[in-house]
Coordinates of C-alpha atoms in Angstrom, one line a residue:
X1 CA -6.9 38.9 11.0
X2 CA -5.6 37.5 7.6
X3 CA -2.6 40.7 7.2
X4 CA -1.5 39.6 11.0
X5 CA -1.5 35.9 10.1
X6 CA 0.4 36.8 6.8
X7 CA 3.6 37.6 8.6
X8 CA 3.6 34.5 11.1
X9 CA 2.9 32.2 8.1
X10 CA 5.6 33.6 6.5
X11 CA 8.3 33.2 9.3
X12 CA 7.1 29.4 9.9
X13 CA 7.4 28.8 6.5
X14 CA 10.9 30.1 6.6
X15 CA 11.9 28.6 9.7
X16 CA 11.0 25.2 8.4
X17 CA 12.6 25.8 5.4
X18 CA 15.9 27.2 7.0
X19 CA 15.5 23.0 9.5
X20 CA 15.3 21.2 6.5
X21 CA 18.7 22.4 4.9
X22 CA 20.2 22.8 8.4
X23 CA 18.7 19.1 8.7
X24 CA 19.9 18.1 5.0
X25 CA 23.5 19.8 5.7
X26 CA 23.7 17.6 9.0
X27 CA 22.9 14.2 7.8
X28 CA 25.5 15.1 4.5
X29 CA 28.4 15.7 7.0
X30 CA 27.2 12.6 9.0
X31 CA 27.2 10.3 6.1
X32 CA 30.5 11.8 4.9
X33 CA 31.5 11.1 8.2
X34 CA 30.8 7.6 8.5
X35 CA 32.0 6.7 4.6
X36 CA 35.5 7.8 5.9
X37 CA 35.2 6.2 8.8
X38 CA 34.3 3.2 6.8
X39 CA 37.5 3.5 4.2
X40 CA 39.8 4.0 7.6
X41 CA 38.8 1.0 8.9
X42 CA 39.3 -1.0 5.8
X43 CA 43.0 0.9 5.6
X44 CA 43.3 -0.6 9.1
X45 CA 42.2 -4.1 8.3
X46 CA 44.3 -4.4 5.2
X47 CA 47.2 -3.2 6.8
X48 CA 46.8 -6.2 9.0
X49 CA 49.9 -9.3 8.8
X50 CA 47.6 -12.1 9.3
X51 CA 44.1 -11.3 7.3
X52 CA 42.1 -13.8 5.5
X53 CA 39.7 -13.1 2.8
X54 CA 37.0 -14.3 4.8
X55 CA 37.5 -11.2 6.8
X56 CA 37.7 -8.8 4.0
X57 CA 34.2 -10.1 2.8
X58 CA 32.8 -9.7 5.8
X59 CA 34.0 -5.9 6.2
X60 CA 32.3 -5.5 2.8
X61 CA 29.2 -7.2 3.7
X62 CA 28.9 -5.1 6.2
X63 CA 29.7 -1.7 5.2
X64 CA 30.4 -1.5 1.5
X65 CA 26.2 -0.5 0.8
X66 CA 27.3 2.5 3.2
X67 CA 29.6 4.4 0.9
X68 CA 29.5 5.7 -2.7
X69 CA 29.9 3.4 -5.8
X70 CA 33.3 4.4 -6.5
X71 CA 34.8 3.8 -2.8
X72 CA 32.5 0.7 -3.2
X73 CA 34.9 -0.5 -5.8
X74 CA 38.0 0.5 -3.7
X75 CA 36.7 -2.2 -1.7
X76 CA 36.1 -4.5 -3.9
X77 CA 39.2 -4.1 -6.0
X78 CA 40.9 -4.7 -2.1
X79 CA 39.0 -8.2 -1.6
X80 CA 40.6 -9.4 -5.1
X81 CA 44.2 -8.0 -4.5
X82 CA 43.7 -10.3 -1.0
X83 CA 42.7 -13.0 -3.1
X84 CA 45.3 -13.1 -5.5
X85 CA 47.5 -12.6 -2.4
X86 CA 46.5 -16.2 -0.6
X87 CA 45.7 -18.1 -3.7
X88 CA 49.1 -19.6 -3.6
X89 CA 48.4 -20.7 0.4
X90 CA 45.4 -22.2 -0.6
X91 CA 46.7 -24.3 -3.6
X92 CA 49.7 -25.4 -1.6
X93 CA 47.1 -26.6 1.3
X94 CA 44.8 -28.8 -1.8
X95 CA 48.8 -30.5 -2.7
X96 CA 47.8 -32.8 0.3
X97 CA 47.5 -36.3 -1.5
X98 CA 44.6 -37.3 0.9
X99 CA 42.8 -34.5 0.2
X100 CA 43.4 -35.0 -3.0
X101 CA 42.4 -38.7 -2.8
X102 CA 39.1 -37.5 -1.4
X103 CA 38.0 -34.8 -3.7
X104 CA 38.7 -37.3 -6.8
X105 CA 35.6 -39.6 -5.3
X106 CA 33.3 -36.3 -4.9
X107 CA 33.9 -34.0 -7.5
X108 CA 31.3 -32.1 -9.7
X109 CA 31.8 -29.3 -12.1
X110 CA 30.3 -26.5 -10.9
X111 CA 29.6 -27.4 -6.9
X112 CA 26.2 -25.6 -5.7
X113 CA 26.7 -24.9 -2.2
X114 CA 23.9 -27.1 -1.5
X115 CA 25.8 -29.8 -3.3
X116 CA 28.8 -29.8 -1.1
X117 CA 26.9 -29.2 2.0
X118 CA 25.5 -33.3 1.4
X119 CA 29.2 -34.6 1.4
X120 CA 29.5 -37.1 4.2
X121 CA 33.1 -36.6 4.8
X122 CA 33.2 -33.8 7.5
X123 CA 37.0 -33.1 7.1
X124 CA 36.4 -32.7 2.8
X125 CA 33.2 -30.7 3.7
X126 CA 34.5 -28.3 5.8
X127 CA 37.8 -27.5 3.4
X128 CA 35.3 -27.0 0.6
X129 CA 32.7 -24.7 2.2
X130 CA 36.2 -22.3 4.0
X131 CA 37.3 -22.4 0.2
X132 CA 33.8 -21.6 -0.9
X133 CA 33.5 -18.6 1.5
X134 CA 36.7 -17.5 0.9
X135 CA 35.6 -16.8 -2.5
X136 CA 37.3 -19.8 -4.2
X137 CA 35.9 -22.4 -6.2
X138 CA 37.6 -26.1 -7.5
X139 CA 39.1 -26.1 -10.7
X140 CA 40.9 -29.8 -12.1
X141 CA 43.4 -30.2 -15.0
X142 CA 45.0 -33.2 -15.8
X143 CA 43.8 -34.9 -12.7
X144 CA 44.5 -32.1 -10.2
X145 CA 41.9 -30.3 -8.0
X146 CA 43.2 -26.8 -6.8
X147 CA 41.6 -23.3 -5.7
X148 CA 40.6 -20.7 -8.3
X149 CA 38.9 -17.5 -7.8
X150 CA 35.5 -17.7 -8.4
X151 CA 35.0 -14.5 -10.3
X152 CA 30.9 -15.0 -9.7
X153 CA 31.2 -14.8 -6.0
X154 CA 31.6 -10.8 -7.1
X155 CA 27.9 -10.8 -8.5
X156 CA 26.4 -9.7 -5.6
X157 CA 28.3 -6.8 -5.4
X158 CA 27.8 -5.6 -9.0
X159 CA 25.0 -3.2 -7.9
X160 CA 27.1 -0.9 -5.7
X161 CA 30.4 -0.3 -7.6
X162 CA 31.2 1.6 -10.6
X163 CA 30.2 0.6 -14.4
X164 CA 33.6 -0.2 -15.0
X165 CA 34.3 -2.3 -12.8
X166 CA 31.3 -4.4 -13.2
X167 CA 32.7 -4.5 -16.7
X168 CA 35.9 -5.8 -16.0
X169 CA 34.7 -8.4 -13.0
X170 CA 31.9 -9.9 -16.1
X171 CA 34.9 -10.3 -18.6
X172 CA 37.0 -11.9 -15.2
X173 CA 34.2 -14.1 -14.8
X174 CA 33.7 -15.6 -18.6
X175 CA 37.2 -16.6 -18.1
X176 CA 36.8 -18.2 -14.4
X177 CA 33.6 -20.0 -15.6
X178 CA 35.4 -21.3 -18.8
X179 CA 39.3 -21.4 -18.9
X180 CA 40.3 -21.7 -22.5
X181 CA 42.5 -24.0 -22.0
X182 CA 43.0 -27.5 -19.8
X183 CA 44.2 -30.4 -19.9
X184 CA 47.1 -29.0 -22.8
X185 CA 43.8 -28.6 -25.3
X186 CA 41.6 -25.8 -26.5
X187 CA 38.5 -26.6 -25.1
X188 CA 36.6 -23.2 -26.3
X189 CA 36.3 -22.8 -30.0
X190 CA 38.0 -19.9 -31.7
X191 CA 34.9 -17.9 -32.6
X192 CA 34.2 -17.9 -28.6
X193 CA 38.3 -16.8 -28.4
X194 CA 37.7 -13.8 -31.0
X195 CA 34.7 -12.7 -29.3
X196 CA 36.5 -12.7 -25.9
X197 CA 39.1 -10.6 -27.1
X198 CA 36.5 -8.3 -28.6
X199 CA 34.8 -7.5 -25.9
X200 CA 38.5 -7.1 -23.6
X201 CA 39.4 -4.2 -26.1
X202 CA 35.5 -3.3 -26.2
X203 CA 36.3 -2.9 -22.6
X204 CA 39.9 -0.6 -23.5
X205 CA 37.8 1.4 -25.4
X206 CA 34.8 2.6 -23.1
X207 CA 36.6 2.3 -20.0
X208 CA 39.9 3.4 -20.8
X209 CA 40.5 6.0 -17.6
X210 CA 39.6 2.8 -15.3
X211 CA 42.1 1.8 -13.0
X212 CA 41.7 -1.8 -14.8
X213 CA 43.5 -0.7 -17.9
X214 CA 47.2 -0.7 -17.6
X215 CA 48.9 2.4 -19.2

């Protein structure tokens, strides 16, 4: 009885072993698949005349856990080149002396979401939470409010994109955060200035195939 099972063990174990690669092969093509499918749509999207950045987050909210690390950063890199794109739209739209007028009575370094979201003026509310989701925040100098990009909004993504890009959005963030100059005055010491530009050519030097570091 054992020698007849023998042979019929054998072949079950072999057919189950032949499913699972079959199986494993499968959901590789599939997910190779859909990660294409993923960057063609994004092609598609950027291509498009009339996009908002609001859009482009969404698309990677949506999709960019879905595809390896370094398309990951494809995307990411595409939100930021659409943000530098429609920065100067959105500083022309803060130019508006009302709005001006009404951010003056309001403003706090450093808005929480939370923060704006208690404003009583509707109209002011609303601009500020579209610049907020748009990735945006409020910088001032010399009694001027107008859009930057707010290099934190990128945090969230950190996990899913490449080492070196992490490493260049943390350095673009130090200098979001804290712009070394405003207002015509150094307002960061020079030790923090020397460390800064130790840490940009610390960044040359480990990441110096990245797409970040001009030739």
């Amino acid at each position: 009885m054992k020698k007849r099972l023998l042979p019929i063990l054998a072949l079950v174990l072999s057919l189950t072993l032949i499913v699972g690669v079959l199986f494993s092969v499968a959901n590789n093509h599939l997910k190779v698949a859909k990660e294409k499918k993923v960057m063609a749509g994004f092609e598609t999207l950027m291509a498009r005349e009339a996009l908002s950045v609001a859009e482009v987050i969404n698309y990677l909210d949506q999709y960019i856990n879905t595809v390896s690390k370094e398309n990951a950063s494809k995307l990411l890199l595409g939100l930021e080149r659409v943000q530098q794109a429609e920065l100067t739209k959105w500083q022309k739209r803060y130019e508006d002396s009302v709005l001006q007028e009404k951010i003056t009575r309001v403003y706090q370094d450093k808005w929480s979401r939370d923060e704006i979201e208690e404003i009583a003026d509707e109209d002011l509310k609303r601009v500020l939470l579209e610049t907020a989701d748009n990735g945006f925040k409020v910088e001032t100098a010399e009694g001027f409010y107008f859009p930057v990009i707010d290099y934190t909004f990128y945090e969230k993504y950190y996990s899913v994109v490449t080492p070196d890009l992490v490493a260049y959005l943390e350095l673009m963030a130090v200098e979001s955060e804290q712009t070394p100059v405003k207002d015509a005055a150094l307002i960061i010491g020079w030790d923090e200035i020397l460390n800064r530009a130790e840490r940009q050519e610390e960044f040359i030097r480990e990441h110096s195939s990245s797409t970040q570091v001009e030739p």
